[in-house]
GROMACS .gro file of C-alpha atoms in nm:
model
  506
    1UNK     CA    1   4.590   7.742  14.563
    2UNK     CA    2   4.373   7.953  14.338
    3UNK     CA    3   4.032   8.007  14.492
    4UNK     CA    4   3.870   8.178  14.194
    5UNK     CA    5   3.709   7.865  14.049
    6UNK     CA    6   3.639   7.711  14.390
    7UNK     CA    7   3.471   8.008  14.555
    8UNK     CA    8   3.188   8.077  14.310
    9UNK     CA    9   2.911   8.237  14.513
   10UNK     CA   10   3.106   8.215  14.840
   11UNK     CA   11   3.264   8.495  15.046
   12UNK     CA   12   3.630   8.589  15.040
   13UNK     CA   13   3.813   8.647  15.369
   14UNK     CA   14   3.970   8.982  15.277
   15UNK     CA   15   3.784   9.181  15.546
   16UNK     CA   16   3.737   8.894  15.792
   17UNK     CA   17   3.925   9.075  16.070
   18UNK     CA   18   3.678   9.366  16.063
   19UNK     CA   19   3.383   9.128  16.055
   20UNK     CA   20   3.528   8.928  16.344
   21UNK     CA   21   3.570   9.247  16.549
   22UNK     CA   22   3.205   9.335  16.484
   23UNK     CA   23   3.082   8.989  16.586
   24UNK     CA   24   3.282   9.003  16.908
   25UNK     CA   25   3.173   9.360  16.984
   26UNK     CA   26   2.810   9.248  16.960
   27UNK     CA   27   2.887   8.945  17.183
   28UNK     CA   28   2.796   8.707  16.902
   29UNK     CA   29   2.969   8.429  17.096
   30UNK     CA   30   2.864   8.106  17.265
   31UNK     CA   31   2.826   8.285  17.600
   32UNK     CA   32   2.653   8.582  17.441
   33UNK     CA   33   2.399   8.360  17.265
   34UNK     CA   34   2.326   8.169  17.583
   35UNK     CA   35   2.266   8.495  17.771
   36UNK     CA   36   2.042   8.633  17.497
   37UNK     CA   37   1.839   8.325  17.411
   38UNK     CA   38   1.833   8.146  17.744
   39UNK     CA   39   1.905   7.777  17.786
   40UNK     CA   40   1.569   7.644  17.654
   41UNK     CA   41   1.578   7.846  17.328
   42UNK     CA   42   1.949   7.774  17.283
   43UNK     CA   43   1.884   7.400  17.321
   44UNK     CA   44   1.582   7.420  17.091
   45UNK     CA   45   1.797   7.577  16.820
   46UNK     CA   46   2.027   7.275  16.839
   47UNK     CA   47   1.719   7.059  16.770
   48UNK     CA   48   1.635   7.263  16.458
   49UNK     CA   49   1.349   7.437  16.637
   50UNK     CA   50   1.366   7.810  16.563
   51UNK     CA   51   1.048   7.954  16.715
   52UNK     CA   52   1.193   8.013  17.066
   53UNK     CA   53   1.497   8.189  16.917
   54UNK     CA   54   1.275   8.402  16.693
   55UNK     CA   55   1.075   8.510  16.998
   56UNK     CA   56   1.395   8.594  17.186
   57UNK     CA   57   1.529   8.817  16.906
   58UNK     CA   58   1.239   9.054  16.845
   59UNK     CA   59   1.444   9.357  16.952
   60UNK     CA   60   1.687   9.560  16.745
   61UNK     CA   61   2.018   9.512  16.924
   62UNK     CA   62   2.322   9.419  16.710
   63UNK     CA   63   2.331   9.072  16.869
   64UNK     CA   64   1.967   9.005  16.789
   65UNK     CA   65   2.027   9.121  16.433
   66UNK     CA   66   2.325   8.888  16.392
   67UNK     CA   67   2.127   8.593  16.528
   68UNK     CA   68   1.844   8.666  16.284
   69UNK     CA   69   2.091   8.705  15.999
   70UNK     CA   70   2.342   8.422  16.044
   71UNK     CA   71   2.169   8.165  16.269
   72UNK     CA   72   1.803   8.199  16.173
   73UNK     CA   73   1.897   8.310  15.822
   74UNK     CA   74   1.621   8.560  15.778
   75UNK     CA   75   1.625   8.894  15.597
   76UNK     CA   76   1.694   9.202  15.809
   77UNK     CA   77   1.653   9.573  15.725
   78UNK     CA   78   1.971   9.737  15.589
   79UNK     CA   79   1.985   9.990  15.875
   80UNK     CA   80   1.986   9.710  16.132
   81UNK     CA   81   2.253   9.520  15.939
   82UNK     CA   82   2.469   9.833  15.919
   83UNK     CA   83   2.441   9.881  16.296
   84UNK     CA   84   2.560   9.525  16.358
   85UNK     CA   85   2.846   9.476  16.111
   86UNK     CA   86   3.063   9.661  15.856
   87UNK     CA   87   2.796   9.630  15.590
   88UNK     CA   88   2.981   9.771  15.290
   89UNK     CA   89   3.278   9.538  15.339
   90UNK     CA   90   3.052   9.241  15.418
   91UNK     CA   91   2.859   9.303  15.095
   92UNK     CA   92   3.176   9.349  14.892
   93UNK     CA   93   3.335   9.031  15.028
   94UNK     CA   94   3.014   8.830  14.991
   95UNK     CA   95   2.934   8.745  15.354
   96UNK     CA   96   2.588   8.899  15.300
   97UNK     CA   97   2.385   9.002  14.998
   98UNK     CA   98   2.099   9.235  14.914
   99UNK     CA   99   1.761   9.063  14.909
  100UNK     CA  100   1.483   9.294  14.793
  101UNK     CA  101   1.463   9.570  15.050
  102UNK     CA  102   1.673   9.380  15.304
  103UNK     CA  103   1.999   9.200  15.372
  104UNK     CA  104   2.045   8.825  15.398
  105UNK     CA  105   2.338   8.600  15.487
  106UNK     CA  106   2.511   8.399  15.216
  107UNK     CA  107   2.668   8.153  15.463
  108UNK     CA  108   2.595   8.012  15.806
  109UNK     CA  109   2.822   8.151  16.079
  110UNK     CA  110   2.810   7.974  16.416
  111UNK     CA  111   2.993   8.081  16.732
  112UNK     CA  112   3.207   7.796  16.864
  113UNK     CA  113   3.401   7.792  17.189
  114UNK     CA  114   3.765   7.685  17.170
  115UNK     CA  115   3.923   7.457  17.435
  116UNK     CA  116   4.083   7.749  17.617
  117UNK     CA  117   3.786   7.983  17.590
  118UNK     CA  118   3.865   8.114  17.241
  119UNK     CA  119   3.579   8.274  17.051
  120UNK     CA  120   3.578   8.093  16.718
  121UNK     CA  121   3.334   8.086  16.427
  122UNK     CA  122   3.248   7.791  16.203
  123UNK     CA  123   3.135   7.884  15.851
  124UNK     CA  124   2.920   7.645  15.647
  125UNK     CA  125   2.647   7.634  15.386
  126UNK     CA  126   2.316   7.800  15.468
  127UNK     CA  127   2.086   7.571  15.663
  128UNK     CA  128   2.363   7.318  15.714
  129UNK     CA  129   2.490   7.381  16.062
  130UNK     CA  130   2.421   7.031  16.195
  131UNK     CA  131   2.130   7.062  16.433
  132UNK     CA  132   2.083   7.419  16.319
  133UNK     CA  133   1.798   7.604  16.156
  134UNK     CA  134   1.757   7.408  15.838
  135UNK     CA  135   1.927   7.070  15.854
  136UNK     CA  136   2.097   6.921  15.554
  137UNK     CA  137   1.797   6.812  15.351
  138UNK     CA  138   1.731   6.956  15.012
  139UNK     CA  139   2.093   7.043  14.931
  140UNK     CA  140   2.305   6.911  14.650
  141UNK     CA  141   2.587   6.664  14.692
  142UNK     CA  142   2.853   6.933  14.742
  143UNK     CA  143   2.695   7.072  15.058
  144UNK     CA  144   2.933   7.162  15.343
  145UNK     CA  145   2.799   7.105  15.693
  146UNK     CA  146   2.885   7.292  16.010
  147UNK     CA  147   2.955   7.154  16.355
  148UNK     CA  148   2.776   6.838  16.463
  149UNK     CA  149   2.810   6.573  16.729
  150UNK     CA  150   3.065   6.375  16.528
  151UNK     CA  151   3.282   6.685  16.476
  152UNK     CA  152   3.289   6.771  16.844
  153UNK     CA  153   3.348   6.407  16.942
  154UNK     CA  154   3.658   6.386  16.724
  155UNK     CA  155   3.784   6.722  16.848
  156UNK     CA  156   3.740   6.601  17.204
  157UNK     CA  157   3.927   6.271  17.168
  158UNK     CA  158   4.220   6.417  16.973
  159UNK     CA  159   4.558   6.415  17.146
  160UNK     CA  160   4.663   6.780  17.183
  161UNK     CA  161   5.037   6.758  17.246
  162UNK     CA  162   5.243   7.016  17.051
  163UNK     CA  163   5.350   6.879  16.712
  164UNK     CA  164   5.540   7.001  16.409
  165UNK     CA  165   5.283   6.887  16.152
  166UNK     CA  166   4.914   6.793  16.146
  167UNK     CA  167   4.682   6.673  15.869
  168UNK     CA  168   4.304   6.719  15.869
  169UNK     CA  169   4.181   6.475  15.606
  170UNK     CA  170   3.831   6.552  15.478
  171UNK     CA  171   3.826   6.889  15.650
  172UNK     CA  172   3.466   6.994  15.574
  173UNK     CA  173   3.405   7.331  15.733
  174UNK     CA  174   3.744   7.319  15.903
  175UNK     CA  175   3.676   7.254  16.271
  176UNK     CA  176   3.954   6.995  16.311
  177UNK     CA  177   4.203   7.214  16.125
  178UNK     CA  178   4.103   7.505  16.348
  179UNK     CA  179   4.184   7.305  16.661
  180UNK     CA  180   4.509   7.181  16.510
  181UNK     CA  181   4.636   7.535  16.445
  182UNK     CA  182   4.660   7.581  16.822
  183UNK     CA  183   4.921   7.308  16.876
  184UNK     CA  184   5.072   7.226  16.535
  185UNK     CA  185   5.337   7.437  16.365
  186UNK     CA  186   5.213   7.335  16.019
  187UNK     CA  187   4.855   7.233  15.937
  188UNK     CA  188   4.747   7.073  15.610
  189UNK     CA  189   4.376   7.031  15.533
  190UNK     CA  190   4.240   6.826  15.242
  191UNK     CA  191   3.899   6.751  15.097
  192UNK     CA  192   3.756   6.593  14.785
  193UNK     CA  193   3.497   6.874  14.775
  194UNK     CA  194   3.658   7.203  14.663
  195UNK     CA  195   3.384   7.403  14.836
  196UNK     CA  196   3.493   7.256  15.169
  197UNK     CA  197   3.839   7.405  15.125
  198UNK     CA  198   3.687   7.748  15.074
  199UNK     CA  199   3.480   7.709  15.390
  200UNK     CA  200   3.783   7.595  15.588
  201UNK     CA  201   3.970   7.906  15.479
  202UNK     CA  202   3.675   8.120  15.588
  203UNK     CA  203   3.648   7.943  15.924
  204UNK     CA  204   4.017   7.993  15.999
  205UNK     CA  205   4.016   8.357  15.890
  206UNK     CA  206   3.701   8.453  16.080
  207UNK     CA  207   3.831   8.275  16.391
  208UNK     CA  208   4.157   8.468  16.380
  209UNK     CA  209   4.357   8.146  16.339
  210UNK     CA  210   4.669   8.089  16.127
  211UNK     CA  211   4.619   7.981  15.768
  212UNK     CA  212   4.642   7.615  15.668
  213UNK     CA  213   4.782   7.450  15.358
  214UNK     CA  214   4.463   7.358  15.168
  215UNK     CA  215   4.468   7.076  14.910
  216UNK     CA  216   4.198   6.914  14.700
  217UNK     CA  217   4.175   6.538  14.656
  218UNK     CA  218   4.065   6.202  14.796
  219UNK     CA  219   4.215   6.030  15.099
  220UNK     CA  220   4.595   6.066  15.105
  221UNK     CA  221   4.637   6.147  14.735
  222UNK     CA  222   4.687   6.524  14.793
  223UNK     CA  223   4.978   6.469  15.033
  224UNK     CA  224   5.148   6.181  14.848
  225UNK     CA  225   5.442   6.057  15.059
  226UNK     CA  226   5.445   6.337  15.316
  227UNK     CA  227   5.434   6.232  15.681
  228UNK     CA  228   5.276   6.392  15.986
  229UNK     CA  229   5.284   6.385  16.364
  230UNK     CA  230   4.903   6.399  16.384
  231UNK     CA  231   4.635   6.290  16.139
  232UNK     CA  232   4.266   6.345  16.213
  233UNK     CA  233   3.965   6.262  16.000
  234UNK     CA  234   3.588   6.269  16.034
  235UNK     CA  235   3.545   6.100  15.696
  236UNK     CA  236   3.229   6.033  15.495
  237UNK     CA  237   3.191   5.702  15.676
  238UNK     CA  238   2.826   5.623  15.606
  239UNK     CA  239   2.779   5.278  15.453
  240UNK     CA  240   2.526   5.345  15.178
  241UNK     CA  241   2.418   5.229  14.832
  242UNK     CA  242   2.611   5.477  14.617
  243UNK     CA  243   2.768   5.815  14.690
  244UNK     CA  244   2.479   6.059  14.662
  245UNK     CA  245   2.600   6.304  14.931
  246UNK     CA  246   2.970   6.391  14.940
  247UNK     CA  247   2.968   6.500  15.304
  248UNK     CA  248   2.860   6.158  15.435
  249UNK     CA  249   2.875   5.880  15.171
  250UNK     CA  250   3.214   5.719  15.123
  251UNK     CA  251   3.163   5.620  14.761
  252UNK     CA  252   3.326   5.280  14.816
  253UNK     CA  253   3.155   4.950  14.883
  254UNK     CA  254   3.056   4.875  15.242
  255UNK     CA  255   3.312   4.998  15.494
  256UNK     CA  256   3.597   5.001  15.241
  257UNK     CA  257   3.657   5.376  15.272
  258UNK     CA  258   3.718   5.356  15.647
  259UNK     CA  259   3.933   5.046  15.601
  260UNK     CA  260   4.141   5.215  15.332
  261UNK     CA  261   4.182   5.529  15.540
  262UNK     CA  262   4.308   5.335  15.841
  263UNK     CA  263   4.534   5.101  15.644
  264UNK     CA  264   4.697   5.382  15.443
  265UNK     CA  265   4.757   5.608  15.743
  266UNK     CA  266   5.046   5.399  15.874
  267UNK     CA  267   5.275   5.514  15.593
  268UNK     CA  268   5.183   5.879  15.654
  269UNK     CA  269   5.271   5.887  16.025
  270UNK     CA  270   5.600   5.983  16.182
  271UNK     CA  271   5.725   5.760  16.463
  272UNK     CA  272   5.524   5.831  16.776
  273UNK     CA  273   5.259   6.016  16.575
  274UNK     CA  274   4.885   5.966  16.622
  275UNK     CA  275   4.612   5.910  16.364
  276UNK     CA  276   4.257   5.948  16.495
  277UNK     CA  277   3.936   5.873  16.307
  278UNK     CA  278   3.564   5.829  16.345
  279UNK     CA  279   3.444   5.526  16.152
  280UNK     CA  280   3.161   5.286  16.073
  281UNK     CA  281   3.219   4.915  16.026
  282UNK     CA  282   3.002   4.627  15.916
  283UNK     CA  283   2.892   4.344  16.144
  284UNK     CA  284   2.898   4.066  15.889
  285UNK     CA  285   2.723   3.734  15.937
  286UNK     CA  286   2.979   3.470  16.038
  287UNK     CA  287   3.254   3.725  16.121
  288UNK     CA  288   3.377   3.864  16.452
  289UNK     CA  289   3.351   4.244  16.423
  290UNK     CA  290   3.653   4.289  16.648
  291UNK     CA  291   3.871   4.075  16.424
  292UNK     CA  292   3.736   4.259  16.118
  293UNK     CA  293   3.840   4.599  16.248
  294UNK     CA  294   4.163   4.466  16.401
  295UNK     CA  295   4.267   4.353  16.052
  296UNK     CA  296   4.258   4.716  15.937
  297UNK     CA  297   4.543   4.821  16.167
  298UNK     CA  298   4.854   4.888  15.956
  299UNK     CA  299   5.180   4.711  16.030
  300UNK     CA  300   5.397   4.892  16.284
  301UNK     CA  301   5.112   5.075  16.458
  302UNK     CA  302   4.960   5.046  16.803
  303UNK     CA  303   4.581   5.083  16.805
  304UNK     CA  304   4.294   5.155  17.039
  305UNK     CA  305   3.956   5.091  16.877
  306UNK     CA  306   3.639   5.168  17.071
  307UNK     CA  307   3.294   5.070  16.946
  308UNK     CA  308   3.050   5.325  17.087
  309UNK     CA  309   2.724   5.220  16.924
  310UNK     CA  310   2.568   4.943  16.715
  311UNK     CA  311   2.254   4.971  16.503
  312UNK     CA  312   2.074   4.699  16.314
  313UNK     CA  313   2.049   4.762  15.941
  314UNK     CA  314   1.691   4.894  15.955
  315UNK     CA  315   1.776   5.150  16.226
  316UNK     CA  316   2.086   5.251  16.034
  317UNK     CA  317   1.904   5.299  15.703
  318UNK     CA  318   1.628   5.501  15.869
  319UNK     CA  319   1.879   5.726  16.046
  320UNK     CA  320   2.053   5.828  15.725
  321UNK     CA  321   1.736   5.849  15.519
  322UNK     CA  322   1.612   6.105  15.773
  323UNK     CA  323   1.949   6.281  15.763
  324UNK     CA  324   1.910   6.344  15.392
  325UNK     CA  325   1.541   6.440  15.419
  326UNK     CA  326   1.422   6.137  15.224
  327UNK     CA  327   1.146   6.077  15.479
  328UNK     CA  328   0.985   6.395  15.344
  329UNK     CA  329   0.971   6.265  14.985
  330UNK     CA  330   0.685   6.076  14.822
  331UNK     CA  331   0.616   5.745  15.002
  332UNK     CA  332   0.708   5.535  14.699
  333UNK     CA  333   1.039   5.721  14.655
  334UNK     CA  334   1.123   5.676  15.023
  335UNK     CA  335   1.036   5.306  15.004
  336UNK     CA  336   1.255   5.259  14.696
  337UNK     CA  337   1.555   5.420  14.866
  338UNK     CA  338   1.496   5.220  15.185
  339UNK     CA  339   1.483   4.904  14.972
  340UNK     CA  340   1.814   4.995  14.806
  341UNK     CA  341   1.984   5.024  15.147
  342UNK     CA  342   1.853   4.686  15.258
  343UNK     CA  343   1.957   4.530  14.925
  344UNK     CA  344   2.309   4.663  14.982
  345UNK     CA  345   2.327   4.514  15.331
  346UNK     CA  346   2.179   4.182  15.224
  347UNK     CA  347   2.430   4.148  14.941
  348UNK     CA  348   2.715   4.202  15.187
  349UNK     CA  349   2.562   3.980  15.459
  350UNK     CA  350   2.564   4.281  15.691
  351UNK     CA  351   2.344   4.242  15.999
  352UNK     CA  352   2.441   4.559  16.187
  353UNK     CA  353   2.672   4.859  16.168
  354UNK     CA  354   2.910   4.970  16.442
  355UNK     CA  355   3.024   5.326  16.507
  356UNK     CA  356   3.329   5.426  16.703
  357UNK     CA  357   3.673   5.574  16.740
  358UNK     CA  358   3.997   5.445  16.593
  359UNK     CA  359   4.329   5.577  16.724
  360UNK     CA  360   4.662   5.463  16.583
  361UNK     CA  361   5.010   5.543  16.705
  362UNK     CA  362   5.318   5.472  16.497
  363UNK     CA  363   5.533   5.240  16.705
  364UNK     CA  364   5.910   5.242  16.719
  365UNK     CA  365   6.085   5.010  16.475
  366UNK     CA  366   6.096   4.651  16.602
  367UNK     CA  367   5.843   4.713  16.879
  368UNK     CA  368   5.564   4.459  16.925
  369UNK     CA  369   5.238   4.647  16.856
  370UNK     CA  370   4.964   4.680  17.116
  371UNK     CA  371   4.613   4.651  16.969
  372UNK     CA  372   4.311   4.697  17.197
  373UNK     CA  373   3.962   4.655  17.050
  374UNK     CA  374   3.671   4.700  17.288
  375UNK     CA  375   3.305   4.791  17.313
  376UNK     CA  376   3.223   5.086  17.540
  377UNK     CA  377   2.868   5.219  17.486
  378UNK     CA  378   2.860   5.393  17.824
  379UNK     CA  379   2.889   5.766  17.897
  380UNK     CA  380   3.235   5.927  17.893
  381UNK     CA  381   3.363   6.267  18.000
  382UNK     CA  382   3.504   6.479  17.720
  383UNK     CA  383   3.762   6.599  17.639
  384UNK     CA  384   3.945   6.267  17.620
  385UNK     CA  385   4.265   6.365  17.442
  386UNK     CA  386   4.478   6.322  17.753
  387UNK     CA  387   4.299   5.995  17.833
  388UNK     CA  388   4.390   5.866  17.486
  389UNK     CA  389   4.755   5.972  17.524
  390UNK     CA  390   4.772   5.809  17.868
  391UNK     CA  391   4.625   5.485  17.731
  392UNK     CA  392   4.918   5.442  17.494
  393UNK     CA  393   5.168   5.541  17.763
  394UNK     CA  394   5.027   5.262  17.983
  395UNK     CA  395   5.057   5.013  17.697
  396UNK     CA  396   5.425   5.109  17.664
  397UNK     CA  397   5.474   5.050  18.035
  398UNK     CA  398   5.299   4.713  18.044
  399UNK     CA  399   5.480   4.595  17.732
  400UNK     CA  400   5.818   4.640  17.903
  401UNK     CA  401   5.730   4.512  18.252
  402UNK     CA  402   5.689   4.144  18.336
  403UNK     CA  403   5.533   4.026  18.661
  404UNK     CA  404   5.854   4.060  18.860
  405UNK     CA  405   5.900   4.417  18.737
  406UNK     CA  406   5.541   4.501  18.830
  407UNK     CA  407   5.592   4.379  19.185
  408UNK     CA  408   5.910   4.587  19.216
  409UNK     CA  409   5.737   4.906  19.103
  410UNK     CA  410   5.544   5.171  19.292
  411UNK     CA  411   5.189   5.281  19.203
  412UNK     CA  412   4.938   5.550  19.296
  413UNK     CA  413   4.562   5.543  19.266
  414UNK     CA  414   4.456   5.760  18.972
  415UNK     CA  415   4.273   6.085  19.038
  416UNK     CA  416   3.894   6.071  19.074
  417UNK     CA  417   3.878   5.696  19.145
  418UNK     CA  418   3.628   5.603  19.415
  419UNK     CA  419   3.539   5.276  19.582
  420UNK     CA  420   3.184   5.143  19.610
  421UNK     CA  421   3.077   4.851  19.827
  422UNK     CA  422   2.781   4.655  19.694
  423UNK     CA  423   2.567   4.430  19.910
  424UNK     CA  424   2.253   4.411  20.124
  425UNK     CA  425   2.212   4.699  20.371
  426UNK     CA  426   2.353   4.615  20.712
  427UNK     CA  427   2.555   4.317  20.592
  428UNK     CA  428   2.889   4.272  20.764
  429UNK     CA  429   3.078   4.220  20.441
  430UNK     CA  430   2.995   4.353  20.092
  431UNK     CA  431   2.911   4.109  19.813
  432UNK     CA  432   3.171   4.280  19.600
  433UNK     CA  433   3.374   4.599  19.573
  434UNK     CA  434   3.374   4.825  19.267
  435UNK     CA  435   3.638   5.079  19.171
  436UNK     CA  436   3.487   5.359  18.963
  437UNK     CA  437   3.642   5.642  18.761
  438UNK     CA  438   3.474   5.980  18.779
  439UNK     CA  439   3.671   6.120  18.484
  440UNK     CA  440   3.771   6.016  18.135
  441UNK     CA  441   3.625   5.683  18.024
  442UNK     CA  442   3.426   5.653  18.350
  443UNK     CA  443   3.512   5.285  18.380
  444UNK     CA  444   3.410   5.062  18.667
  445UNK     CA  445   3.574   4.733  18.762
  446UNK     CA  446   3.491   4.471  19.022
  447UNK     CA  447   3.775   4.379  19.256
  448UNK     CA  448   3.818   4.129  19.539
  449UNK     CA  449   3.921   4.215  19.894
  450UNK     CA  450   4.289   4.196  19.810
  451UNK     CA  451   4.245   4.417  19.500
  452UNK     CA  452   4.049   4.678  19.693
  453UNK     CA  453   4.302   4.678  19.976
  454UNK     CA  454   4.592   4.700  19.734
  455UNK     CA  455   4.444   4.993  19.541
  456UNK     CA  456   4.358   5.176  19.859
  457UNK     CA  457   4.714   5.156  19.992
  458UNK     CA  458   4.886   5.261  19.668
  459UNK     CA  459   5.027   5.607  19.738
  460UNK     CA  460   5.370   5.558  19.580
  461UNK     CA  461   5.548   5.489  19.909
  462UNK     CA  462   5.584   5.109  19.899
  463UNK     CA  463   5.640   4.887  19.599
  464UNK     CA  464   5.367   4.645  19.497
  465UNK     CA  465   5.544   4.339  19.637
  466UNK     CA  466   5.579   4.488  19.985
  467UNK     CA  467   5.213   4.594  19.984
  468UNK     CA  468   5.107   4.240  19.896
  469UNK     CA  469   5.328   4.097  20.172
  470UNK     CA  470   5.155   4.322  20.423
  471UNK     CA  471   4.810   4.223  20.292
  472UNK     CA  472   4.905   3.854  20.310
  473UNK     CA  473   4.995   3.895  20.674
  474UNK     CA  474   4.663   4.069  20.749
  475UNK     CA  475   4.445   3.807  20.575
  476UNK     CA  476   4.653   3.508  20.679
  477UNK     CA  477   4.754   3.407  20.325
  478UNK     CA  478   5.085   3.271  20.200
  479UNK     CA  479   5.272   3.580  20.066
  480UNK     CA  480   5.443   3.377  19.793
  481UNK     CA  481   5.111   3.252  19.660
  482UNK     CA  482   4.963   3.600  19.678
  483UNK     CA  483   5.257   3.742  19.482
  484UNK     CA  484   5.207   3.470  19.223
  485UNK     CA  485   4.836   3.527  19.162
  486UNK     CA  486   4.805   3.907  19.189
  487UNK     CA  487   5.017   4.057  18.904
  488UNK     CA  488   4.744   3.981  18.649
  489UNK     CA  489   4.494   4.187  18.848
  490UNK     CA  490   4.746   4.470  18.889
  491UNK     CA  491   4.806   4.463  18.513
  492UNK     CA  492   4.432   4.507  18.446
  493UNK     CA  493   4.409   4.798  18.691
  494UNK     CA  494   4.701   4.967  18.520
  495UNK     CA  495   4.574   4.897  18.168
  496UNK     CA  496   4.232   5.046  18.244
  497UNK     CA  497   4.377   5.352  18.418
  498UNK     CA  498   4.287   5.286  18.781
  499UNK     CA  499   4.652   5.266  18.889
  500UNK     CA  500   4.943   5.473  18.763
  501UNK     CA  501   5.308   5.369  18.789
  502UNK     CA  502   5.533   5.613  18.972
  503UNK     CA  503   5.862   5.691  18.795
  504UNK     CA  504   6.152   5.608  19.023
  505UNK     CA  505   6.470   5.813  19.033
  506UNK     CA  506   6.794   5.623  18.978
   0.00000   0.00000   0.00000
């Protein structure tokens, strides 16, 4: 790909290795910033508050200079810039530029910690590191943002098993592609915005990661009929009137972009491959939102769809009007744009908008798909990639085991599951028993006495049927009746990850 026409005004990565060495030597890393700024100033910077960081960088060390230059995006004296980085090369390659009597950054560079402690750097437009110094307001539609909550959420839920090929669709500043280079032999990154491809190349180069195959275009058009083992996308999912901002507005009516992305992904996946997206979907008057999103799942794919948040249309419009800085415009202009959002929702009978995660897995030919759609607005513990992989493995198990097979199998209680007894203090028996996960989805489920006893005994030694027979004897219940009524409860405990089947040797 020729970068000449795409990189106007942007750096080139020719000397990125020398710049990376300088950043690392100055400890311009996540840990280094935390040590320099302290937790309060570091947190304030994430809230777009720069005063604490300015106060913490009044010295002349290389690290303080780099923070002033690339995070706070101020002008620094040339002698300080030269002490902190290879200035001649950085000027020649366009990472910095002369500004009067000083030096200023041309791009935002943010330290970012990789999953195994790697020191990475995300490169984006000035003032557009999400939650950074400037926010996204005031920029044109081609702006490229840095790392935000959505980016890190998607990175955290992505399944990280080694694969031959991965596709980052709508790559932005390249964070998902950067992660993928660690476990995929071949990484392709696409974006409708040509500037985003330049930033992805810069992010990969400055992070010392392998190059990716960069392609310009919308949705799956750049890859045509190619297939992948992993597809990830943090798309422009915002449901808005028009497509004013490329980084967030889908440019299709309602939630059509997310629907199209999910529906088309089935043909681009290899068998057993995962496609993982963040998405918004409409809650339409007279429709079940779960059925709406379930209808997006392509034929031949398993799916796990989790709604994490719901906002009414006024909350939603206000959120994204603030995101684009429209709340700082003239009152009549803000009101007109707010009106346009509400007109759009009224026309589509939209009462609320849901946000969540969609994970697909290409099922084997002839296999009955498993589709789980649920609402889970509660806290979770990231990263969740292994939790996502295990979810689909459990669906495979349950799909091939009827009640008799369940009773013949052995189970163990999953790690970090605890039991809580709920009832009045001093009572002889609890009102109910709760099993709670302290990892992953952090689920909790209410169980009866038999369920609690069963889970507590599961250590892989006895099969489920024999455990139930022993419980029946203890509680004075007919073992046949207990075997008949318990498999459904066991199935729920397995599906939600409280119990894990133990593979048995032949």
